[in-house]
Short mmCIF file of C-alpha atoms and ligand atoms in Angstrom, two decimals:
data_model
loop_
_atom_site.label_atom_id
_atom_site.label_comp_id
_atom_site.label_asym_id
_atom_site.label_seq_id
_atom_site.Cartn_x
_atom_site.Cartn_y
_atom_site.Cartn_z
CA UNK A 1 0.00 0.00 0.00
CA UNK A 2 2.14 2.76 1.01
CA UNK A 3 5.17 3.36 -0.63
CA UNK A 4 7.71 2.87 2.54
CA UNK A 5 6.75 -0.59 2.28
CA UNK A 6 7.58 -1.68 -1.38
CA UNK A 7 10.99 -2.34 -0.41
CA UNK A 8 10.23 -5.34 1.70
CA UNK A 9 10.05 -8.79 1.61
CA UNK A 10 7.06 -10.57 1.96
CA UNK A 11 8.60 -12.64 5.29
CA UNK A 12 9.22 -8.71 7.07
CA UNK A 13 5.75 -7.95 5.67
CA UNK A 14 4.09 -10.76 7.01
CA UNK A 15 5.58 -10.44 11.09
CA UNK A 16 4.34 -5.94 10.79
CA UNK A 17 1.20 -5.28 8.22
CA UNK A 18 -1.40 -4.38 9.90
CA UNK A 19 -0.30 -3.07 12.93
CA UNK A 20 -0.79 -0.09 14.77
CA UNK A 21 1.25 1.72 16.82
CA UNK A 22 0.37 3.83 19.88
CA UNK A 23 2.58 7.14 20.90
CA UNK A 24 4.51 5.51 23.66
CA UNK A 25 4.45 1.73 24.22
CA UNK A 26 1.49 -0.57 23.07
CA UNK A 27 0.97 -4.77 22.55
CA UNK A 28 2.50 -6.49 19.44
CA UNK A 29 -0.61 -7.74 18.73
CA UNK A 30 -3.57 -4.68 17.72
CA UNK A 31 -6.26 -5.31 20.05
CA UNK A 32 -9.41 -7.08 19.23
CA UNK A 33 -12.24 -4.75 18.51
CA UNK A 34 -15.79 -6.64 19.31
CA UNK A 35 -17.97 -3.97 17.81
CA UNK A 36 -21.35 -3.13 16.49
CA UNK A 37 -21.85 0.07 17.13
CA UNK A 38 -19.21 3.14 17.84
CA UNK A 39 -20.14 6.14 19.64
CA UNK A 40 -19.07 9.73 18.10
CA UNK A 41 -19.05 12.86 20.33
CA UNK A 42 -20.16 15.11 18.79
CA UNK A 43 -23.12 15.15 15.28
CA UNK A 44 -19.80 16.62 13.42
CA UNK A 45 -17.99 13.84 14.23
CA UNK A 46 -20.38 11.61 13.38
CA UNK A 47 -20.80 13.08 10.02
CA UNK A 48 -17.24 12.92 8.99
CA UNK A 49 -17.14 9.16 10.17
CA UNK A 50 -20.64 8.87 7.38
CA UNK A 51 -18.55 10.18 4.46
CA UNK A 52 -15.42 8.05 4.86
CA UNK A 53 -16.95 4.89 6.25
CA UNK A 54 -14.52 2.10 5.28
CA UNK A 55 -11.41 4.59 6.85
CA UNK A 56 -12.29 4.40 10.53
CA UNK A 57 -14.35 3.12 13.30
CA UNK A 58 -18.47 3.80 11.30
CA UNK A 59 -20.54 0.37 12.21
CA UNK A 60 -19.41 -2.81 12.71
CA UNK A 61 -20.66 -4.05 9.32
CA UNK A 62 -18.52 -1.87 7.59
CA UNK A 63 -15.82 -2.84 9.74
CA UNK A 64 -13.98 -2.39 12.92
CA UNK A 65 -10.41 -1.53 12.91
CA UNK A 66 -9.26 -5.09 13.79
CA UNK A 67 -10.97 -5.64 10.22
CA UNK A 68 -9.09 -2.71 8.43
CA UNK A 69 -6.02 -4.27 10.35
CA UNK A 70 -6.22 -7.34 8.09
CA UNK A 71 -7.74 -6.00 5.15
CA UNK A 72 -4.64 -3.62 5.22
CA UNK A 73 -2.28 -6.30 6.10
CA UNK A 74 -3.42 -8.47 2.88
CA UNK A 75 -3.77 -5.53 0.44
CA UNK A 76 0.00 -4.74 1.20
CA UNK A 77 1.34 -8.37 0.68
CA UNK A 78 -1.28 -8.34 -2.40
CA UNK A 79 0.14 -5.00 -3.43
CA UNK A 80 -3.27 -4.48 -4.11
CA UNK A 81 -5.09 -0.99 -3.78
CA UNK A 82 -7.55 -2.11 -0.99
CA UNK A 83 -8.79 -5.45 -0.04
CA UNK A 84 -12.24 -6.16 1.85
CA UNK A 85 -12.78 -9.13 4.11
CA UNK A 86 -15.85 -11.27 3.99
CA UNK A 87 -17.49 -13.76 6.13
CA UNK A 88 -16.12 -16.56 4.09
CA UNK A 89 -14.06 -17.58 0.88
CA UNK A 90 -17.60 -17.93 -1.23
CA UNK A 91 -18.77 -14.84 0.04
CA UNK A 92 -15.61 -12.85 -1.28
CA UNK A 93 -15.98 -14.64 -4.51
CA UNK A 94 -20.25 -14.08 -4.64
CA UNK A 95 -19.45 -10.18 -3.82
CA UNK A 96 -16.97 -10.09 -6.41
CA UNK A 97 -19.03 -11.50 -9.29
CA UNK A 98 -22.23 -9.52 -8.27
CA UNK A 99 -19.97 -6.62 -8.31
CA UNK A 100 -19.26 -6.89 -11.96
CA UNK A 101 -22.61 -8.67 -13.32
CA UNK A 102 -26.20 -7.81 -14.26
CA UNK A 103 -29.06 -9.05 -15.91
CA UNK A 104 -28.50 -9.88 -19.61
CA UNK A 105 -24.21 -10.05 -18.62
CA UNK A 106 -22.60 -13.20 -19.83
CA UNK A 107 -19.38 -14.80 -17.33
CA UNK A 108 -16.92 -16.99 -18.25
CA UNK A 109 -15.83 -19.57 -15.49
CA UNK A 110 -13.11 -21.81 -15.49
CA UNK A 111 -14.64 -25.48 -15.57
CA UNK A 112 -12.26 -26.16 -12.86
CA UNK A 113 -13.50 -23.75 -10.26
CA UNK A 114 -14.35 -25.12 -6.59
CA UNK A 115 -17.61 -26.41 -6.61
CA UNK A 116 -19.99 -24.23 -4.92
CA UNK A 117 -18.71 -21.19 -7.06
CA UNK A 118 -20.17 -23.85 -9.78
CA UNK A 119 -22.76 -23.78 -7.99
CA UNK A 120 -23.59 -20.11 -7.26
CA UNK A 121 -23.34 -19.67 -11.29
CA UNK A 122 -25.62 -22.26 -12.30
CA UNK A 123 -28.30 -21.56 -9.51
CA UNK A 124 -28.13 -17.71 -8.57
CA UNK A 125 -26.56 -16.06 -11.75
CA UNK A 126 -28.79 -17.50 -14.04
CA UNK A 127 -31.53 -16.78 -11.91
CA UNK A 128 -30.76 -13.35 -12.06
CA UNK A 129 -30.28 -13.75 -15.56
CA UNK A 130 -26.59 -13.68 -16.13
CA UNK A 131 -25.28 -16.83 -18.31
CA UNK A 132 -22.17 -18.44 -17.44
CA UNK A 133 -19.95 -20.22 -19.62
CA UNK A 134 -17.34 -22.75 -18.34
CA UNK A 135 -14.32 -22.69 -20.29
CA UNK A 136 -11.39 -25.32 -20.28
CA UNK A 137 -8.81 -24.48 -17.69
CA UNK A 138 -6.12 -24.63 -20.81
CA UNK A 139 -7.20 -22.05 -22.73
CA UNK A 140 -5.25 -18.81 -22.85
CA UNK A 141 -5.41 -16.04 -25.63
CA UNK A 142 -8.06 -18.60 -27.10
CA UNK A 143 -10.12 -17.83 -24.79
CA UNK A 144 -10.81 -15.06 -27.40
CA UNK A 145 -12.76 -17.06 -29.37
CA UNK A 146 -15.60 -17.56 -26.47
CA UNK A 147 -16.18 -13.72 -25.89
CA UNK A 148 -19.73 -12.21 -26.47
CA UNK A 149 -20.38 -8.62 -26.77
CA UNK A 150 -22.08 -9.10 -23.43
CA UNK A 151 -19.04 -10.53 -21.87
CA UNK A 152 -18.34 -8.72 -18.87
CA UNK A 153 -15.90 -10.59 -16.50
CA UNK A 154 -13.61 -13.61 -17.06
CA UNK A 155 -13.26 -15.69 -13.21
CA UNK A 156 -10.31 -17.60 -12.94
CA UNK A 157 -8.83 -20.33 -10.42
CA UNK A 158 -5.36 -21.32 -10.76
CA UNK A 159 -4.67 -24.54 -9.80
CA UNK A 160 -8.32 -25.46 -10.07
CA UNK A 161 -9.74 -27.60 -7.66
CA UNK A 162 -9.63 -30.73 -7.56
CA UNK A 163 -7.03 -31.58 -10.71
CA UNK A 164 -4.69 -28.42 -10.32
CA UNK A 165 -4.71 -27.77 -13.76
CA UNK A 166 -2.73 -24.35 -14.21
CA UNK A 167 -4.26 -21.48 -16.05
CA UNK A 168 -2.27 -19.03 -18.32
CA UNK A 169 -3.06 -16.32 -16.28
CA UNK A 170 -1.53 -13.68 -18.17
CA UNK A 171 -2.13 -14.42 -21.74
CA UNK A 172 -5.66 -14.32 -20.43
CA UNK A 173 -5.62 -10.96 -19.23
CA UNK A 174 -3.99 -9.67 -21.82
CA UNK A 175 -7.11 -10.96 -24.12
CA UNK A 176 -9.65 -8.93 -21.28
CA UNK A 177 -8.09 -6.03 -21.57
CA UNK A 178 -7.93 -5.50 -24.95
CA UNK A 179 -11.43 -5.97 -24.78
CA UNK A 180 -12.28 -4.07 -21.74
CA UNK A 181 -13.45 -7.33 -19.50
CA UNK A 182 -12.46 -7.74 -16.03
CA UNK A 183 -10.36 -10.48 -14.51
CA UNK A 184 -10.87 -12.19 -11.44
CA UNK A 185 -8.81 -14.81 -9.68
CA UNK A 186 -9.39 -17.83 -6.94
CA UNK A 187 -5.71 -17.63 -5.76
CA UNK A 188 -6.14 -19.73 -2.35
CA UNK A 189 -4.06 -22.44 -3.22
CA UNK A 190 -0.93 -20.28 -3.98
CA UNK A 191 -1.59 -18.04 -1.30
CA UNK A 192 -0.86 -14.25 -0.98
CA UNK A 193 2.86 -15.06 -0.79
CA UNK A 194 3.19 -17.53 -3.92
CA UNK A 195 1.47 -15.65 -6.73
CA UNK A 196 0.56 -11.95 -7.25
CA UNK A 197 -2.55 -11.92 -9.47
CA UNK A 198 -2.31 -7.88 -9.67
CA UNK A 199 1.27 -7.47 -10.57
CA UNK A 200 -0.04 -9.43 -13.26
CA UNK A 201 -2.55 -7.48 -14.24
CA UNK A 202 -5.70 -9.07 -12.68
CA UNK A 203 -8.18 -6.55 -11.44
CA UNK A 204 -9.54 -8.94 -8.71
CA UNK A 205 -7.60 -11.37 -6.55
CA UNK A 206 -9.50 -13.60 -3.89
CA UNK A 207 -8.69 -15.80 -1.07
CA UNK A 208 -10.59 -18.63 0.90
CA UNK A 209 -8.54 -17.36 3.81
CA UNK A 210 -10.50 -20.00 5.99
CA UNK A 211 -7.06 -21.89 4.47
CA UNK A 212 -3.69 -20.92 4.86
CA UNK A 213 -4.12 -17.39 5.90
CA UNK A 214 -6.58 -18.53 9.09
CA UNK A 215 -3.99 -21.61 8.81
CA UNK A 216 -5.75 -23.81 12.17
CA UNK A 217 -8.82 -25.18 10.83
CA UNK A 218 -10.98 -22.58 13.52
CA UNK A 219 -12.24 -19.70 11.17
CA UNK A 220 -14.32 -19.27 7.92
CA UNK A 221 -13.06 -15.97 6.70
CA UNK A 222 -12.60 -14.71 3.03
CA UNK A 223 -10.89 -11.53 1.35
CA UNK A 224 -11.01 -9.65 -1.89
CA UNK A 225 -7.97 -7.49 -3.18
CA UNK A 226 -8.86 -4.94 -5.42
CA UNK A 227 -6.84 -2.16 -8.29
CA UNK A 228 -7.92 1.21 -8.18
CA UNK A 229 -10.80 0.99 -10.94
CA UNK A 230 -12.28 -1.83 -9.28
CA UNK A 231 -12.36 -0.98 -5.29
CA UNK A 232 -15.55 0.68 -5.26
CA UNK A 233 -18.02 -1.44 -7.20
CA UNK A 234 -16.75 -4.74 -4.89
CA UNK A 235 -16.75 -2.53 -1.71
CA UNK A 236 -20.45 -1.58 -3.19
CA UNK A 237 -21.28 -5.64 -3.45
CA UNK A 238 -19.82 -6.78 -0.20
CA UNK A 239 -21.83 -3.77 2.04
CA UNK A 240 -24.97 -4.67 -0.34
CA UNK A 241 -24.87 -8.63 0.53
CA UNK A 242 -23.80 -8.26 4.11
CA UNK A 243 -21.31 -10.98 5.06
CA UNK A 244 -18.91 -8.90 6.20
CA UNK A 245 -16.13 -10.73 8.67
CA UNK A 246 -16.15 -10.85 11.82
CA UNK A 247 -13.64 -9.33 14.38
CA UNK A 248 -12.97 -12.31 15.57
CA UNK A 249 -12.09 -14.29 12.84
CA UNK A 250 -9.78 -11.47 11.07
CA UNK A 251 -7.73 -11.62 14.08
CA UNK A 252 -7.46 -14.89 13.49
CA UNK A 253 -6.28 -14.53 9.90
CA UNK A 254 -3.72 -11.82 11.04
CA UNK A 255 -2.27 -14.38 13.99
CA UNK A 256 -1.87 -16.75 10.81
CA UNK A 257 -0.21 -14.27 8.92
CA UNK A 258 2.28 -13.85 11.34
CA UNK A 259 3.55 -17.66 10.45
CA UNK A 260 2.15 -18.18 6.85
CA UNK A 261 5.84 -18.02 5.50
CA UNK A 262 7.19 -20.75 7.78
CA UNK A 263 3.71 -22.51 7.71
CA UNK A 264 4.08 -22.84 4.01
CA UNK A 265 7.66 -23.85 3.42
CA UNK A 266 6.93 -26.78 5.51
CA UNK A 267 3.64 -27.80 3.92
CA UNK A 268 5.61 -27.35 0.67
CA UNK A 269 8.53 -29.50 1.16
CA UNK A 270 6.80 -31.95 2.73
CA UNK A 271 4.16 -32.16 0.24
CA UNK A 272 7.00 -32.12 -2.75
CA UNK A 273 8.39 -35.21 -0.47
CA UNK A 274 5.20 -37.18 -0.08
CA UNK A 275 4.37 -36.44 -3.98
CA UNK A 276 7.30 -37.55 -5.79
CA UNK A 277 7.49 -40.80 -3.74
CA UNK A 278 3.84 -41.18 -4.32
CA UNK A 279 4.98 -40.99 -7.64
CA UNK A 280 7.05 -44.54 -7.57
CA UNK A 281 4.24 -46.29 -6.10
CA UNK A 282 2.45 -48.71 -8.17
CA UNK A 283 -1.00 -48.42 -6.85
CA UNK A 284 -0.45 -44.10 -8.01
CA UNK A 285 -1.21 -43.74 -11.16
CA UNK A 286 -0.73 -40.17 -11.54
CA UNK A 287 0.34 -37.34 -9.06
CA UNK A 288 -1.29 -34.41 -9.28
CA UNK A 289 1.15 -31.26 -8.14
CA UNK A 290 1.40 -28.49 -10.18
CA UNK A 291 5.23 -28.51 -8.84
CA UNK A 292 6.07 -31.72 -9.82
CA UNK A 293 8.56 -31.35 -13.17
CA UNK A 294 6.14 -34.34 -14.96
CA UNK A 295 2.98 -32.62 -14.39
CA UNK A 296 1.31 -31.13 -17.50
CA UNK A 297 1.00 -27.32 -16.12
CA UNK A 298 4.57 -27.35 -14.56
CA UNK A 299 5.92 -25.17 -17.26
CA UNK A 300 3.43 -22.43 -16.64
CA UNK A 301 3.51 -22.96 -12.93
CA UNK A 302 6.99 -21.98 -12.56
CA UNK A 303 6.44 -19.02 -14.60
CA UNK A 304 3.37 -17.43 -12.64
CA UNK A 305 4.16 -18.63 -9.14
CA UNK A 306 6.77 -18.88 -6.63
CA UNK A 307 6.31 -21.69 -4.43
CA UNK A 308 3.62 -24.70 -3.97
CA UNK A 309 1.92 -25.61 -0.99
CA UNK A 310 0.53 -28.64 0.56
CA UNK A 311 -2.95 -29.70 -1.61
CA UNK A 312 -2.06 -31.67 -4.54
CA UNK A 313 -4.59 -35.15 -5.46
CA UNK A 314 -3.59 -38.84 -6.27
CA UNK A 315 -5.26 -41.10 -8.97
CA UNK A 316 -4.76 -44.56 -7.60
CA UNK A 317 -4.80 -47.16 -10.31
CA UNK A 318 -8.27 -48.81 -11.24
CA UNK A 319 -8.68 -50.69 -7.65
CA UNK A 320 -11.63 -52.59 -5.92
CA UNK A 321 -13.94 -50.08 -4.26
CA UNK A 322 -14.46 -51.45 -1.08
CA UNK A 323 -10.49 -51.36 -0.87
CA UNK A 324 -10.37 -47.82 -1.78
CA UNK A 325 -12.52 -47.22 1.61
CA UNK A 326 -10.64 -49.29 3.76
CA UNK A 327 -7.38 -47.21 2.19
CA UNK A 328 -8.92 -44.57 3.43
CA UNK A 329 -10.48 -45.26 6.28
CA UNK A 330 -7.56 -46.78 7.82
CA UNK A 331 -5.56 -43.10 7.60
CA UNK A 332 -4.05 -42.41 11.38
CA UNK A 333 -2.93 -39.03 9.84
CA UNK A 334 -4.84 -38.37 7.14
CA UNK A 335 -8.35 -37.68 8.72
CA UNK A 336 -11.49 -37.26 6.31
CA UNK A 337 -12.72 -33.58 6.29
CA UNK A 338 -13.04 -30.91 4.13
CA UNK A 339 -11.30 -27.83 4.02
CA UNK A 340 -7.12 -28.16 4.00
CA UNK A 341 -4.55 -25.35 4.75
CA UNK A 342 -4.91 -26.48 8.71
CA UNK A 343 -1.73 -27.82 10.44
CA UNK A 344 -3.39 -31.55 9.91
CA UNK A 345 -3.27 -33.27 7.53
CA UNK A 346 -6.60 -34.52 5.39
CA UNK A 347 -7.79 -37.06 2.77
CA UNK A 348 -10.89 -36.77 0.72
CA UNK A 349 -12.30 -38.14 -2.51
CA UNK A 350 -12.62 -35.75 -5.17
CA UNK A 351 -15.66 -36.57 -8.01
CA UNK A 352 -14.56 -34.06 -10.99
CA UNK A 353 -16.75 -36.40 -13.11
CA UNK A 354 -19.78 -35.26 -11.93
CA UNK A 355 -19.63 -31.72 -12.10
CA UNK A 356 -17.25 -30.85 -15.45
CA UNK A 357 -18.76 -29.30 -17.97
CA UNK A 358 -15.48 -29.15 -20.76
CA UNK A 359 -12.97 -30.30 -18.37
CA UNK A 360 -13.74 -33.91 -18.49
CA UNK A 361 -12.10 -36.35 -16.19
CA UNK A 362 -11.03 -39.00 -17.99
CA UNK A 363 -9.50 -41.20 -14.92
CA UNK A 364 -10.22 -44.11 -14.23
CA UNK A 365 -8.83 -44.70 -10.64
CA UNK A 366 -10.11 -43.03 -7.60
CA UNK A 367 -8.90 -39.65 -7.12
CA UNK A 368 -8.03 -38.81 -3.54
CA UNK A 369 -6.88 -35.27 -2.42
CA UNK A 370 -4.74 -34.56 0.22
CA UNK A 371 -3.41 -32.02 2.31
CA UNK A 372 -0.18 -32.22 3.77
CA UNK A 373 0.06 -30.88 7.32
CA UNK A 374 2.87 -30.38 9.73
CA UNK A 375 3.07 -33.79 11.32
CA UNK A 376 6.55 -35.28 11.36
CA UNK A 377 6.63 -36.19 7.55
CA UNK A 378 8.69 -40.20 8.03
CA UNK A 379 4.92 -40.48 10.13
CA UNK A 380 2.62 -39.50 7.17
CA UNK A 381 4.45 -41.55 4.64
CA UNK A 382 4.27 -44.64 6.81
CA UNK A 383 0.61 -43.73 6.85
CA UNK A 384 0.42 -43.52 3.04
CA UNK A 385 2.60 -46.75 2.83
CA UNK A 386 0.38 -48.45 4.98
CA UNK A 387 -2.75 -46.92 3.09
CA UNK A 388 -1.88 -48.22 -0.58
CA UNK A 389 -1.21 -51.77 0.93
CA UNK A 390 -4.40 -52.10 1.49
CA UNK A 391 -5.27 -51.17 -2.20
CA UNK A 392 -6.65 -54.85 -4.36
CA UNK A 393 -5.73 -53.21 -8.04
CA UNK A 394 -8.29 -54.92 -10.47
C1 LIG B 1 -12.37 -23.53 0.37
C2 LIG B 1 -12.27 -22.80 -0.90
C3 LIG B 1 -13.11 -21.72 -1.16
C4 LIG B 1 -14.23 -21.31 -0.23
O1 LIG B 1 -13.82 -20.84 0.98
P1 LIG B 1 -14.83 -20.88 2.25
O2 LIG B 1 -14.13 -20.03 3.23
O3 LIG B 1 -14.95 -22.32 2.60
O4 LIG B 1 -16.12 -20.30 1.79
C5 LIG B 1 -12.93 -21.03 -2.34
N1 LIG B 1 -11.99 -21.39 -3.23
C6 LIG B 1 -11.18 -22.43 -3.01
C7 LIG B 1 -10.16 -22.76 -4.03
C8 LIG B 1 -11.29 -23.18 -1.86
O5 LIG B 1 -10.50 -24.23 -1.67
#
């Protein structure tokens, strides 16, 4: 945000955005603000608050300053112009598509978005009579070729969910601009820290910060990270549909900050280790991890971000079913939950069939994400070892 700061790095960043500073001495941490309402003392004062509401203490909706703490903590990492935090990851994402759509508008969605941004296209867009179309997660400047006149915002997530595939973020920008679209990006997987959708050249970037940023599996909490042209019409959305974040829960995602550097080195290595000798097990068929030098996106990976995290999916070779449960359900480490980015580590079946549009999955194994956590890694693979033992291959 302010200028003072572009000479740091993200790690010096990450331990001061956000907080404040009293004249003589005051906590590390900014104090939690629990806030509806804020008294003024005076009608003047009051009235200055009204015109500049999103600046300072207004109405807890708006936000409270433990709120602008973290939106100002993420906009600066983001290098954004302002960010906004939302009561969850689909609520930043709902907020930023209402921002940009209206009745007759026409969306294009990357067929490998998370599911319940699927959803909130095919059920409340086109019930407001906005048309989505799902595009492959492999087009670039092609993506040319599916523009309508009454295309007015291209959504991206890159890795998509469930099969990582990476998106060439920047040829596709480069195709909305010329044509005057806006760009937004899902960029939860990669983080704040390992891609920076507006340095290149995305108007909107989002994050499910319910993942990494929150980082302990005890928040829902989402945030939008706007340019300049784009702050007010999502700052518009977000106060119109009401999920603003709670006080709580953005403290929460500013403890997490604090480690999300060290957090995410582990989860990287770790995951790197589990997926390349996932790789040389015969029951894996295929590893999906967009850093893995085999995988299909890795070229395009390494160009657009700068690191990988824990979340990548296995396809285990065409096996018995009831053997894929007792795989598993067996797990010590690997418990069955949605959600990832926690310290623990999690398992869950992934169904890409069902819901792809373009995208098809063509596998014919079970695919099983997982997200590495911080356990003792020797532990997990043991667990993994154990796991694929219990595999009967057909
Ligand atoms: C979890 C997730 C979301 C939604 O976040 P919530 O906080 O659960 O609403 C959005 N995008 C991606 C990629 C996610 O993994």
């Amino acid at each position: 945000m302010s200028e003072k700061n572009a000479a740091r790095g993200d790690g010096t960043m990450l331990v001061s955005a956000g907080r404040v500073h009293g004249v003589n001495a005051s906590s590390v941490n900014p104090p939690v603000h629990r806030a509806s309402t804020f008294l003024f003392d005076t009608l003047a004062a009051f009235e200055t608050a009204s015109s500049t509401p999103f600046d300072g203490p207004f109405y807890g909706r708006v936000g409270t300053p433990t709120t602008f703490a973290f939106e100002q903590a993420i906009a600066e990492l983001e290098g954004g112009h302002r960010s906004i935090a939302t009561a969850s990851g689909v609520a930043a994402i709902s907020a930023a598509l209402l921002a940009f759509l209206d009745r007759g508008d026409h969306v294009l969605v990357v067929d490998t978005v998370y599911d319940p941004v699927r959803r909130f296209c095919t059920r409340m867009l086109s019930r407001l009579g906005i048309e989505t179309t799902f595009y492959h997660p492999a087009m670039g400047a092609d993506i040319e070729t599916l523009i309508r006149p009454e295309t007015r915002l291209i959504y991206m997530e890159s890795p998509g969910s469930g099969t990582f595939d990476v998106q060439d973020v920047t040829a596709i920008v480069e195709v909305a601009k010329a044509r005057g679209i806006r760009t937004a990006i899902d960029a939860t997987w990669a983080t704040p820290l390992f891609m920076k959708p507006l340095a290149m050249g995305v108007d909107v970037s989002i994050h499910a910060a319910t993942k990494y940023i929150v980082g302990h599996s005890d928040a829902m909490l989402g945030v939008v990270t706007t340019n300049a042209e784009t702050y007010d019409a999502v700052r518009r959305a977000t106060q119109d549909l009401g999920a603003c974040a709670g006080s709580e829960e953005c403290n929460l995602g500013l403890r997490g900050l604090r480690t999300l550097e060290v957090r995410l080195r582990h989860h990287e290595a770790a995951g790197l280790d589990l997926a390349s000798w996932l790789e040389d097990q015969p029951q894996v068929a295929r590893v999906l991890h967009p850093a893995l030098p085999g995988f299909p996106g890795h070229a395009l990976w390494k160009q657009q971000f700068s690191g990988s995290c824990g979340l990548f999916a296995i396809e285990l070779v065409e096996s018995d079913a009831a053997s894929v449960r007792a795989l598993v359900d067996g797990l010590r480490h690997f418990k069955i939950g949605f959600s990832w980015g926690g310290y623990e580590s999690l398992v869950l079946p992934m169904h890409p069939e069902k819901s792809r549009q373009v995208a098809r999955w063509t596998g014919s194994g079970a695919l099983l994400r997982l997200h590495v956590g911080l356990e003792t890694v020797s532990d997990l693979r043991a667990d993994l070892a154990d796991g694929l033992k219990r595999l009967r291959p057909l």
